[in-house]
Amino acid sequence: MPELAISTTFVGYDDIIPYLPLFKEYGIRNIELRGYPPRIDYHDQAYLEKLKTGLKEHEMNVSSYHLPFHDRYLSSLDEKNRETAVATMLDSVKAALFLDVQCLILHPGGLFRNRKEREAGRSKSRASIKEVLRSSSESGIPLAMENMLPLRIGQDIDWLIGLRDEIDHEMLGICFDTSHANLLKKDLASLILKLGRRIINVHFSDNHGKKDEHLFPFYGTIKWEKVLSALKCSGFNRPWTLEIHQCDSIERMLAEALACHGKLMEIWEKA
């Protein structure tokens, strides 16, 4: 049965190491790291060694690792910016390998304003992803392209499927983000079934279909019974990553995460 994983997004830009004892106390064994400064300085070998020691000491598994994005995107039409984005990700892949990461998460690209920019951005994204995949596959780490928010390269599920099948590499898949997908005004279960076994990672969170709120499941409008049934039909069996963006108390957030996972598991078992 799928285990619970926690994205470390909710701690903001804090160092994750001091939170590891609390994760262990609450029985959290899988986490997704956000692999970019100041959360993780992948150039700082001393820090990486300290983090690796902490993860081992607290019996923590890095089920996924989110590669950098922000101001420079793989789809950038400025070639210098695109090359910088790729180089940043390649450095981050090295850090992920050192930390024994099980899956890498990648944003295919950024905003586009019109069809021309979208097509040009897709072409840049395709070339960039191939470069990152070459490094990640040589490192033995699967790479998952995340479905994006509206008006961003990667929002179109059919395009992601086409790109995955065009590249056709066993180490390349898709990370299905429920909050992003819910903004497309489409049936999530149908999207999941269309993606099928291409899904190698999931980000679970909820919203009300208007903005990317990243709420706990059951606090928005997503029909979780249908989502879980579709995931089960697709054969997904990796950890469910809760990607919650805000919390007023770490302890309350972790307790809520455990309760949420329990509720999701009840639905999963009946699906």
PDB file of C-alpha atoms in Angstrom:
ATOM      1  CA  MET A   1       0.000   0.000   0.000  1.00  0.00           C
ATOM      2  CA  PRO A   2       1.290   3.524  -0.792  1.00  0.00           C
ATOM      3  CA  GLU A   3       3.152   5.172   2.064  1.00  0.00           C
ATOM      4  CA  LEU A   4       2.938   8.807   3.108  1.00  0.00           C
ATOM      5  CA  ALA A   5       5.590  11.302   2.002  1.00  0.00           C
ATOM      6  CA  ILE A   6       5.825  14.954   3.033  1.00  0.00           C
ATOM      7  CA  SER A   7       7.074  17.739   0.793  1.00  0.00           C
ATOM      8  CA  THR A   8       9.307  20.098   2.771  1.00  0.00           C
ATOM      9  CA  THR A   9       7.724  23.110   1.049  1.00  0.00           C
ATOM     10  CA  PHE A  10       5.782  23.952   4.204  1.00  0.00           C
ATOM     11  CA  VAL A  11       8.919  24.840   6.198  1.00  0.00           C
ATOM     12  CA  GLY A  12       9.581  27.722   3.810  1.00  0.00           C
ATOM     13  CA  TYR A  13      13.256  28.527   3.368  1.00  0.00           C
ATOM     14  CA  ASP A  14      14.317  27.070   6.714  1.00  0.00           C
ATOM     15  CA  ASP A  15      17.085  24.519   6.999  1.00  0.00           C
ATOM     16  CA  ILE A  16      15.375  21.117   6.985  1.00  0.00           C
ATOM     17  CA  ILE A  17      17.871  19.371   9.291  1.00  0.00           C
ATOM     18  CA  PRO A  18      16.435  20.683  12.628  1.00  0.00           C
ATOM     19  CA  TYR A  19      13.003  19.310  11.633  1.00  0.00           C
ATOM     20  CA  LEU A  20      14.180  15.730  11.095  1.00  0.00           C
ATOM     21  CA  PRO A  21      13.730  14.647  14.762  1.00  0.00           C
ATOM     22  CA  LEU A  22      10.141  15.917  14.682  1.00  0.00           C
ATOM     23  CA  PHE A  23       9.441  14.024  11.462  1.00  0.00           C
ATOM     24  CA  LYS A  24      10.704  10.849  13.091  1.00  0.00           C
ATOM     25  CA  GLU A  25       8.626  11.492  16.214  1.00  0.00           C
ATOM     26  CA  TYR A  26       5.484  11.627  14.067  1.00  0.00           C
ATOM     27  CA  GLY A  27       6.427   8.509  12.148  1.00  0.00           C
ATOM     28  CA  ILE A  28       7.238  10.269   8.863  1.00  0.00           C
ATOM     29  CA  ARG A  29       9.689   8.151   6.901  1.00  0.00           C
ATOM     30  CA  ASN A  30       9.513   9.657   3.402  1.00  0.00           C
ATOM     31  CA  ILE A  31      10.164  13.273   2.436  1.00  0.00           C
ATOM     32  CA  GLU A  32      10.498  15.330  -0.727  1.00  0.00           C
ATOM     33  CA  LEU A  33      13.367  17.787  -0.576  1.00  0.00           C
ATOM     34  CA  ARG A  34      13.312  21.119  -2.388  1.00  0.00           C
ATOM     35  CA  GLY A  35      16.693  21.052  -4.063  1.00  0.00           C
ATOM     36  CA  TYR A  36      17.699  24.681  -4.359  1.00  0.00           C
ATOM     37  CA  PRO A  37      19.221  27.438  -2.194  1.00  0.00           C
ATOM     38  CA  PRO A  38      18.607  28.570   0.430  1.00  0.00           C
ATOM     39  CA  ARG A  39      16.715  25.372   1.305  1.00  0.00           C
ATOM     40  CA  ILE A  40      19.588  23.198   0.074  1.00  0.00           C
ATOM     41  CA  ASP A  41      22.855  24.601  -1.227  1.00  0.00           C
ATOM     42  CA  TYR A  42      23.854  21.818  -3.592  1.00  0.00           C
ATOM     43  CA  HIS A  43      27.329  23.344  -3.976  1.00  0.00           C
ATOM     44  CA  ASP A  44      28.037  23.065  -0.228  1.00  0.00           C
ATOM     45  CA  GLN A  45      29.481  19.582   0.223  1.00  0.00           C
ATOM     46  CA  ALA A  46      29.876  20.008   3.977  1.00  0.00           C
ATOM     47  CA  TYR A  47      26.175  20.798   4.322  1.00  0.00           C
ATOM     48  CA  LEU A  48      25.205  17.884   2.074  1.00  0.00           C
ATOM     49  CA  GLU A  49      27.247  15.517   4.236  1.00  0.00           C
ATOM     50  CA  LYS A  50      25.570  16.884   7.361  1.00  0.00           C
ATOM     51  CA  LEU A  51      22.145  16.459   5.759  1.00  0.00           C
ATOM     52  CA  LYS A  52      22.918  12.916   4.635  1.00  0.00           C
ATOM     53  CA  THR A  53      24.048  12.016   8.146  1.00  0.00           C
ATOM     54  CA  GLY A  54      20.858  13.500   9.600  1.00  0.00           C
ATOM     55  CA  LEU A  55      18.662  11.610   7.166  1.00  0.00           C
ATOM     56  CA  LYS A  56      20.383   8.327   8.011  1.00  0.00           C
ATOM     57  CA  GLU A  57      20.290   8.988  11.756  1.00  0.00           C
ATOM     58  CA  HIS A  58      16.535   9.628  11.657  1.00  0.00           C
ATOM     59  CA  GLU A  59      15.819   6.782   9.224  1.00  0.00           C
ATOM     60  CA  MET A  60      14.510   9.177   6.598  1.00  0.00           C
ATOM     61  CA  ASN A  61      14.051   8.222   2.963  1.00  0.00           C
ATOM     62  CA  VAL A  62      14.231  10.929   0.271  1.00  0.00           C
ATOM     63  CA  SER A  63      11.431   9.569  -1.910  1.00  0.00           C
ATOM     64  CA  SER A  64      11.668  12.572  -4.240  1.00  0.00           C
ATOM     65  CA  TYR A  65      13.764  15.682  -4.825  1.00  0.00           C
ATOM     66  CA  HIS A  66      12.419  18.781  -6.549  1.00  0.00           C
ATOM     67  CA  LEU A  67      14.940  20.243  -8.966  1.00  0.00           C
ATOM     68  CA  PRO A  68      15.386  24.056  -9.043  1.00  0.00           C
ATOM     69  CA  PHE A  69      13.144  26.394 -11.033  1.00  0.00           C
ATOM     70  CA  HIS A  70      12.090  29.995 -10.188  1.00  0.00           C
ATOM     71  CA  ASP A  71      13.617  32.777 -12.325  1.00  0.00           C
ATOM     72  CA  ARG A  72      15.318  30.667 -15.020  1.00  0.00           C
ATOM     73  CA  TYR A  73      13.343  27.996 -16.827  1.00  0.00           C
ATOM     74  CA  LEU A  74      14.145  25.087 -19.086  1.00  0.00           C
ATOM     75  CA  SER A  75      11.790  26.617 -21.647  1.00  0.00           C
ATOM     76  CA  SER A  76      13.416  30.057 -21.638  1.00  0.00           C
ATOM     77  CA  LEU A  77      13.662  31.627 -25.098  1.00  0.00           C
ATOM     78  CA  ASP A  78      16.815  33.371 -23.924  1.00  0.00           C
ATOM     79  CA  GLU A  79      19.427  30.712 -24.675  1.00  0.00           C
ATOM     80  CA  LYS A  80      21.811  31.933 -21.976  1.00  0.00           C
ATOM     81  CA  ASN A  81      19.059  31.668 -19.350  1.00  0.00           C
ATOM     82  CA  ARG A  82      18.081  28.218 -20.622  1.00  0.00           C
ATOM     83  CA  GLU A  83      21.666  26.988 -20.455  1.00  0.00           C
ATOM     84  CA  THR A  84      21.977  28.396 -16.929  1.00  0.00           C
ATOM     85  CA  ALA A  85      18.800  26.571 -15.915  1.00  0.00           C
ATOM     86  CA  VAL A  86      20.106  23.294 -17.312  1.00  0.00           C
ATOM     87  CA  ALA A  87      23.502  23.733 -15.645  1.00  0.00           C
ATOM     88  CA  THR A  88      21.806  24.444 -12.317  1.00  0.00           C
ATOM     89  CA  MET A  89      19.765  21.261 -12.613  1.00  0.00           C
ATOM     90  CA  LEU A  90      22.789  19.164 -13.556  1.00  0.00           C
ATOM     91  CA  ASP A  91      24.567  20.379 -10.408  1.00  0.00           C
ATOM     92  CA  SER A  92      21.467  19.544  -8.390  1.00  0.00           C
ATOM     93  CA  VAL A  93      21.328  16.025  -9.858  1.00  0.00           C
ATOM     94  CA  LYS A  94      24.818  15.415  -8.435  1.00  0.00           C
ATOM     95  CA  ALA A  95      23.577  16.452  -4.978  1.00  0.00           C
ATOM     96  CA  ALA A  96      20.528  14.205  -5.356  1.00  0.00           C
ATOM     97  CA  LEU A  97      22.756  11.243  -6.212  1.00  0.00           C
ATOM     98  CA  PHE A  98      24.846  11.895  -3.094  1.00  0.00           C
ATOM     99  CA  LEU A  99      21.667  11.977  -0.960  1.00  0.00           C
ATOM    100  CA  ASP A 100      20.368   8.657  -2.353  1.00  0.00           C
ATOM    101  CA  VAL A 101      17.262  10.293  -3.822  1.00  0.00           C
ATOM    102  CA  GLN A 102      14.727   7.909  -5.386  1.00  0.00           C
ATOM    103  CA  CYS A 103      13.040  10.248  -7.899  1.00  0.00           C
ATOM    104  CA  LEU A 104      13.706  13.701  -9.368  1.00  0.00           C
ATOM    105  CA  ILE A 105      10.881  16.176 -10.030  1.00  0.00           C
ATOM    106  CA  LEU A 106      11.244  18.689 -12.848  1.00  0.00           C
ATOM    107  CA  HIS A 107       9.165  21.669 -13.988  1.00  0.00           C
ATOM    108  CA  PRO A 108       9.126  21.559 -17.820  1.00  0.00           C
ATOM    109  CA  GLY A 109       8.960  25.329 -18.189  1.00  0.00           C
ATOM    110  CA  GLY A 110       7.588  28.730 -17.349  1.00  0.00           C
ATOM    111  CA  LEU A 111       4.948  31.168 -18.547  1.00  0.00           C
ATOM    112  CA  PHE A 112       4.022  31.791 -22.168  1.00  0.00           C
ATOM    113  CA  ARG A 113       1.894  34.678 -23.521  1.00  0.00           C
ATOM    114  CA  ASN A 114       0.738  33.367 -26.863  1.00  0.00           C
ATOM    115  CA  ARG A 115       0.802  30.349 -29.158  1.00  0.00           C
ATOM    116  CA  LYS A 116       4.084  31.342 -30.783  1.00  0.00           C
ATOM    117  CA  GLU A 117       5.835  31.586 -27.412  1.00  0.00           C
ATOM    118  CA  ARG A 118       4.243  28.309 -26.317  1.00  0.00           C
ATOM    119  CA  GLU A 119       5.571  26.394 -29.319  1.00  0.00           C
ATOM    120  CA  ALA A 120       9.030  27.956 -29.066  1.00  0.00           C
ATOM    121  CA  GLY A 121       9.083  27.263 -25.316  1.00  0.00           C
ATOM    122  CA  ARG A 122       8.082  23.651 -25.851  1.00  0.00           C
ATOM    123  CA  SER A 123      10.978  23.185 -28.244  1.00  0.00           C
ATOM    124  CA  LYS A 124      13.422  24.642 -25.704  1.00  0.00           C
ATOM    125  CA  SER A 125      11.905  22.519 -22.931  1.00  0.00           C
ATOM    126  CA  ARG A 126      12.248  19.345 -24.989  1.00  0.00           C
ATOM    127  CA  ALA A 127      15.958  19.986 -25.587  1.00  0.00           C
ATOM    128  CA  SER A 128      16.556  20.861 -21.926  1.00  0.00           C
ATOM    129  CA  ILE A 129      14.763  17.810 -20.553  1.00  0.00           C
ATOM    130  CA  LYS A 130      16.850  15.537 -22.762  1.00  0.00           C
ATOM    131  CA  GLU A 131      20.011  17.066 -21.282  1.00  0.00           C
ATOM    132  CA  VAL A 132      18.814  16.638 -17.693  1.00  0.00           C
ATOM    133  CA  LEU A 133      17.588  13.098 -18.409  1.00  0.00           C
ATOM    134  CA  ARG A 134      20.986  12.119 -19.761  1.00  0.00           C
ATOM    135  CA  SER A 135      22.550  13.056 -16.413  1.00  0.00           C
ATOM    136  CA  SER A 136      19.789  11.663 -14.180  1.00  0.00           C
ATOM    137  CA  SER A 137      19.625   8.331 -16.024  1.00  0.00           C
ATOM    138  CA  GLU A 138      23.412   7.935 -15.833  1.00  0.00           C
ATOM    139  CA  SER A 139      23.015   8.508 -12.089  1.00  0.00           C
ATOM    140  CA  GLY A 140      20.292   5.866 -11.937  1.00  0.00           C
ATOM    141  CA  ILE A 141      17.569   8.247 -10.737  1.00  0.00           C
ATOM    142  CA  PRO A 142      14.162   8.379 -12.473  1.00  0.00           C
ATOM    143  CA  LEU A 143      13.096  11.822 -13.723  1.00  0.00           C
ATOM    144  CA  ALA A 144       9.446  12.952 -13.465  1.00  0.00           C
ATOM    145  CA  MET A 145       8.070  15.901 -15.480  1.00  0.00           C
ATOM    146  CA  GLU A 146       5.422  17.710 -13.437  1.00  0.00           C
ATOM    147  CA  ASN A 147       2.151  18.887 -14.993  1.00  0.00           C
ATOM    148  CA  MET A 148       2.105  22.661 -14.666  1.00  0.00           C
ATOM    149  CA  LEU A 149      -0.295  25.481 -13.892  1.00  0.00           C
ATOM    150  CA  PRO A 150      -2.340  27.068 -16.703  1.00  0.00           C
ATOM    151  CA  LEU A 151      -0.365  29.197 -19.197  1.00  0.00           C
ATOM    152  CA  ARG A 152       2.890  27.417 -18.382  1.00  0.00           C
ATOM    153  CA  ILE A 153       4.870  24.986 -20.496  1.00  0.00           C
ATOM    154  CA  GLY A 154       3.752  21.568 -19.311  1.00  0.00           C
ATOM    155  CA  GLN A 155       0.128  22.391 -18.479  1.00  0.00           C
ATOM    156  CA  ASP A 156      -1.126  20.229 -21.360  1.00  0.00           C
ATOM    157  CA  ILE A 157      -1.320  16.579 -20.323  1.00  0.00           C
ATOM    158  CA  ASP A 158      -1.445  15.414 -23.958  1.00  0.00           C
ATOM    159  CA  TRP A 159       1.768  17.311 -24.690  1.00  0.00           C
ATOM    160  CA  LEU A 160       3.488  15.719 -21.689  1.00  0.00           C
ATOM    161  CA  ILE A 161       2.361  12.277 -22.836  1.00  0.00           C
ATOM    162  CA  GLY A 162       3.627  12.986 -26.351  1.00  0.00           C
ATOM    163  CA  LEU A 163       6.989  14.184 -25.053  1.00  0.00           C
ATOM    164  CA  ARG A 164       7.366  11.196 -22.733  1.00  0.00           C
ATOM    165  CA  ASP A 165       6.556   8.772 -25.530  1.00  0.00           C
ATOM    166  CA  GLU A 166       8.730  10.589 -28.049  1.00  0.00           C
ATOM    167  CA  ILE A 167      11.797  10.395 -25.798  1.00  0.00           C
ATOM    168  CA  ASP A 168      10.733   6.874 -24.771  1.00  0.00           C
ATOM    169  CA  HIS A 169      13.238   6.344 -21.956  1.00  0.00           C
ATOM    170  CA  GLU A 170      12.538   3.942 -19.096  1.00  0.00           C
ATOM    171  CA  MET A 171      13.871   6.492 -16.585  1.00  0.00           C
ATOM    172  CA  LEU A 172      11.489   9.276 -17.690  1.00  0.00           C
ATOM    173  CA  GLY A 173       7.946   9.633 -16.357  1.00  0.00           C
ATOM    174  CA  ILE A 174       5.435  12.139 -15.078  1.00  0.00           C
ATOM    175  CA  CYS A 175       4.690  13.641 -11.669  1.00  0.00           C
ATOM    176  CA  PHE A 176       0.929  14.208 -11.422  1.00  0.00           C
ATOM    177  CA  ASP A 177       0.118  17.293  -9.328  1.00  0.00           C
ATOM    178  CA  THR A 178      -3.557  17.205  -8.319  1.00  0.00           C
ATOM    179  CA  SER A 179      -3.748  20.910  -7.428  1.00  0.00           C
ATOM    180  CA  HIS A 180      -2.336  21.990 -10.802  1.00  0.00           C
ATOM    181  CA  ALA A 181      -4.592  19.573 -12.687  1.00  0.00           C
ATOM    182  CA  ASN A 182      -7.725  20.740 -10.853  1.00  0.00           C
ATOM    183  CA  LEU A 183      -7.283  24.218 -12.357  1.00  0.00           C
ATOM    184  CA  LEU A 184      -7.680  22.822 -15.875  1.00  0.00           C
ATOM    185  CA  LYS A 185     -11.437  22.250 -15.332  1.00  0.00           C
ATOM    186  CA  LYS A 186     -11.069  18.648 -16.487  1.00  0.00           C
ATOM    187  CA  ASP A 187     -11.901  15.333 -14.859  1.00  0.00           C
ATOM    188  CA  LEU A 188      -8.809  14.321 -12.877  1.00  0.00           C
ATOM    189  CA  ALA A 189      -9.601  10.614 -12.944  1.00  0.00           C
ATOM    190  CA  SER A 190      -9.735  10.665 -16.746  1.00  0.00           C
ATOM    191  CA  LEU A 191      -6.372  12.452 -16.893  1.00  0.00           C
ATOM    192  CA  ILE A 192      -4.806   9.894 -14.550  1.00  0.00           C
ATOM    193  CA  LEU A 193      -6.121   6.967 -16.583  1.00  0.00           C
ATOM    194  CA  LYS A 194      -4.816   8.583 -19.776  1.00  0.00           C
ATOM    195  CA  LEU A 195      -1.362   8.976 -18.197  1.00  0.00           C
ATOM    196  CA  GLY A 196      -1.455   5.420 -16.852  1.00  0.00           C
ATOM    197  CA  ARG A 197       1.893   3.922 -15.885  1.00  0.00           C
ATOM    198  CA  ARG A 198       3.724   7.019 -17.067  1.00  0.00           C
ATOM    199  CA  ILE A 199       2.958   8.426 -13.590  1.00  0.00           C
ATOM    200  CA  ILE A 200       5.957   7.740 -11.359  1.00  0.00           C
ATOM    201  CA  ASN A 201       5.299  10.362  -8.674  1.00  0.00           C
ATOM    202  CA  VAL A 202       2.306  12.255  -7.303  1.00  0.00           C
ATOM    203  CA  HIS A 203       1.817  15.552  -5.479  1.00  0.00           C
ATOM    204  CA  PHE A 204      -1.370  15.458  -3.420  1.00  0.00           C
ATOM    205  CA  SER A 205      -3.104  18.683  -2.415  1.00  0.00           C
ATOM    206  CA  ASP A 206      -6.476  20.318  -2.942  1.00  0.00           C
ATOM    207  CA  ASN A 207      -7.978  23.602  -4.114  1.00  0.00           C
ATOM    208  CA  HIS A 208     -11.326  25.101  -5.107  1.00  0.00           C
ATOM    209  CA  GLY A 209     -10.600  25.149  -8.829  1.00  0.00           C
ATOM    210  CA  LYS A 210      -9.684  28.848  -8.956  1.00  0.00           C
ATOM    211  CA  LYS A 211      -6.125  29.160  -7.661  1.00  0.00           C
ATOM    212  CA  ASP A 212      -3.241  26.902  -6.658  1.00  0.00           C
ATOM    213  CA  GLU A 213      -4.007  26.772  -2.939  1.00  0.00           C
ATOM    214  CA  HIS A 214      -2.215  23.516  -2.055  1.00  0.00           C
ATOM    215  CA  LEU A 215      -4.642  22.669   0.737  1.00  0.00           C
ATOM    216  CA  PHE A 216      -4.875  19.337   2.471  1.00  0.00           C
ATOM    217  CA  PRO A 217      -7.001  16.813   0.574  1.00  0.00           C
ATOM    218  CA  PHE A 218     -10.722  17.078   1.414  1.00  0.00           C
ATOM    219  CA  TYR A 219     -10.514  20.857   1.972  1.00  0.00           C
ATOM    220  CA  GLY A 220     -11.242  21.742  -1.660  1.00  0.00           C
ATOM    221  CA  THR A 221     -13.298  20.426  -4.551  1.00  0.00           C
ATOM    222  CA  ILE A 222     -11.237  17.454  -5.775  1.00  0.00           C
ATOM    223  CA  LYS A 223     -13.162  14.178  -5.818  1.00  0.00           C
ATOM    224  CA  TRP A 224     -10.626  11.979  -4.040  1.00  0.00           C
ATOM    225  CA  GLU A 225     -12.579   8.766  -4.421  1.00  0.00           C
ATOM    226  CA  LYS A 226     -12.308   9.053  -8.209  1.00  0.00           C
ATOM    227  CA  VAL A 227      -8.658  10.153  -8.089  1.00  0.00           C
ATOM    228  CA  LEU A 228      -7.579   7.231  -5.906  1.00  0.00           C
ATOM    229  CA  SER A 229      -9.567   4.709  -7.907  1.00  0.00           C
ATOM    230  CA  ALA A 230      -7.890   5.907 -11.104  1.00  0.00           C
ATOM    231  CA  LEU A 231      -4.421   5.805  -9.520  1.00  0.00           C
ATOM    232  CA  LYS A 232      -5.045   2.281  -8.318  1.00  0.00           C
ATOM    233  CA  CYS A 233      -6.168   1.225 -11.786  1.00  0.00           C
ATOM    234  CA  SER A 234      -2.987   2.779 -13.189  1.00  0.00           C
ATOM    235  CA  GLY A 235      -0.852   0.601 -10.945  1.00  0.00           C
ATOM    236  CA  PHE A 236       0.725   3.447  -8.980  1.00  0.00           C
ATOM    237  CA  ASN A 237       2.473   2.160  -5.857  1.00  0.00           C
ATOM    238  CA  ARG A 238       5.038   4.786  -4.817  1.00  0.00           C
ATOM    239  CA  PRO A 239       4.603   7.146  -1.815  1.00  0.00           C
ATOM    240  CA  TRP A 240       1.869   9.785  -1.941  1.00  0.00           C
ATOM    241  CA  THR A 241       3.591  13.143  -1.489  1.00  0.00           C
ATOM    242  CA  LEU A 242       1.516  15.709   0.389  1.00  0.00           C
ATOM    243  CA  GLU A 243       2.580  19.117  -0.960  1.00  0.00           C
ATOM    244  CA  ILE A 244       1.046  21.620   1.457  1.00  0.00           C
ATOM    245  CA  HIS A 245       2.298  25.188   1.170  1.00  0.00           C
ATOM    246  CA  GLN A 246       1.261  26.825   4.427  1.00  0.00           C
ATOM    247  CA  CYS A 247       0.888  25.872   8.058  1.00  0.00           C
ATOM    248  CA  ASP A 248       0.775  27.766  11.339  1.00  0.00           C
ATOM    249  CA  SER A 249       2.302  24.910  13.349  1.00  0.00           C
ATOM    250  CA  ILE A 250       4.649  22.140  12.193  1.00  0.00           C
ATOM    251  CA  GLU A 251       3.263  19.743  14.791  1.00  0.00           C
ATOM    252  CA  ARG A 252      -0.328  20.437  13.746  1.00  0.00           C
ATOM    253  CA  MET A 253       0.619  20.051  10.092  1.00  0.00           C
ATOM    254  CA  LEU A 254       2.239  16.646  10.680  1.00  0.00           C
ATOM    255  CA  ALA A 255      -0.713  15.423  12.759  1.00  0.00           C
ATOM    256  CA  GLU A 256      -3.087  16.547  10.008  1.00  0.00           C
ATOM    257  CA  ALA A 257      -0.933  14.811   7.406  1.00  0.00           C
ATOM    258  CA  LEU A 258      -1.148  11.495   9.257  1.00  0.00           C
ATOM    259  CA  ALA A 259      -4.921  11.820   9.660  1.00  0.00           C
ATOM    260  CA  CYS A 260      -5.274  12.738   5.981  1.00  0.00           C
ATOM    261  CA  HIS A 261      -3.191   9.747   4.894  1.00  0.00           C
ATOM    262  CA  GLY A 262      -5.374   7.485   7.002  1.00  0.00           C
ATOM    263  CA  LYS A 263      -8.517   8.803   5.368  1.00  0.00           C
ATOM    264  CA  LEU A 264      -7.003   8.438   1.888  1.00  0.00           C
ATOM    265  CA  MET A 265      -5.960   4.874   2.700  1.00  0.00           C
ATOM    266  CA  GLU A 266      -9.520   3.973   3.701  1.00  0.00           C
ATOM    267  CA  ILE A 267     -10.707   5.142   0.288  1.00  0.00           C
ATOM    268  CA  TRP A 268      -7.817   3.349  -1.469  1.00  0.00           C
ATOM    269  CA  GLU A 269      -8.637   0.026   0.155  1.00  0.00           C
ATOM    270  CA  LYS A 270     -12.254   0.260  -1.002  1.00  0.00           C
ATOM    271  CA  ALA A 271     -11.382   1.363  -4.554  1.00  0.00           C
TER     272      ALA A 271
END
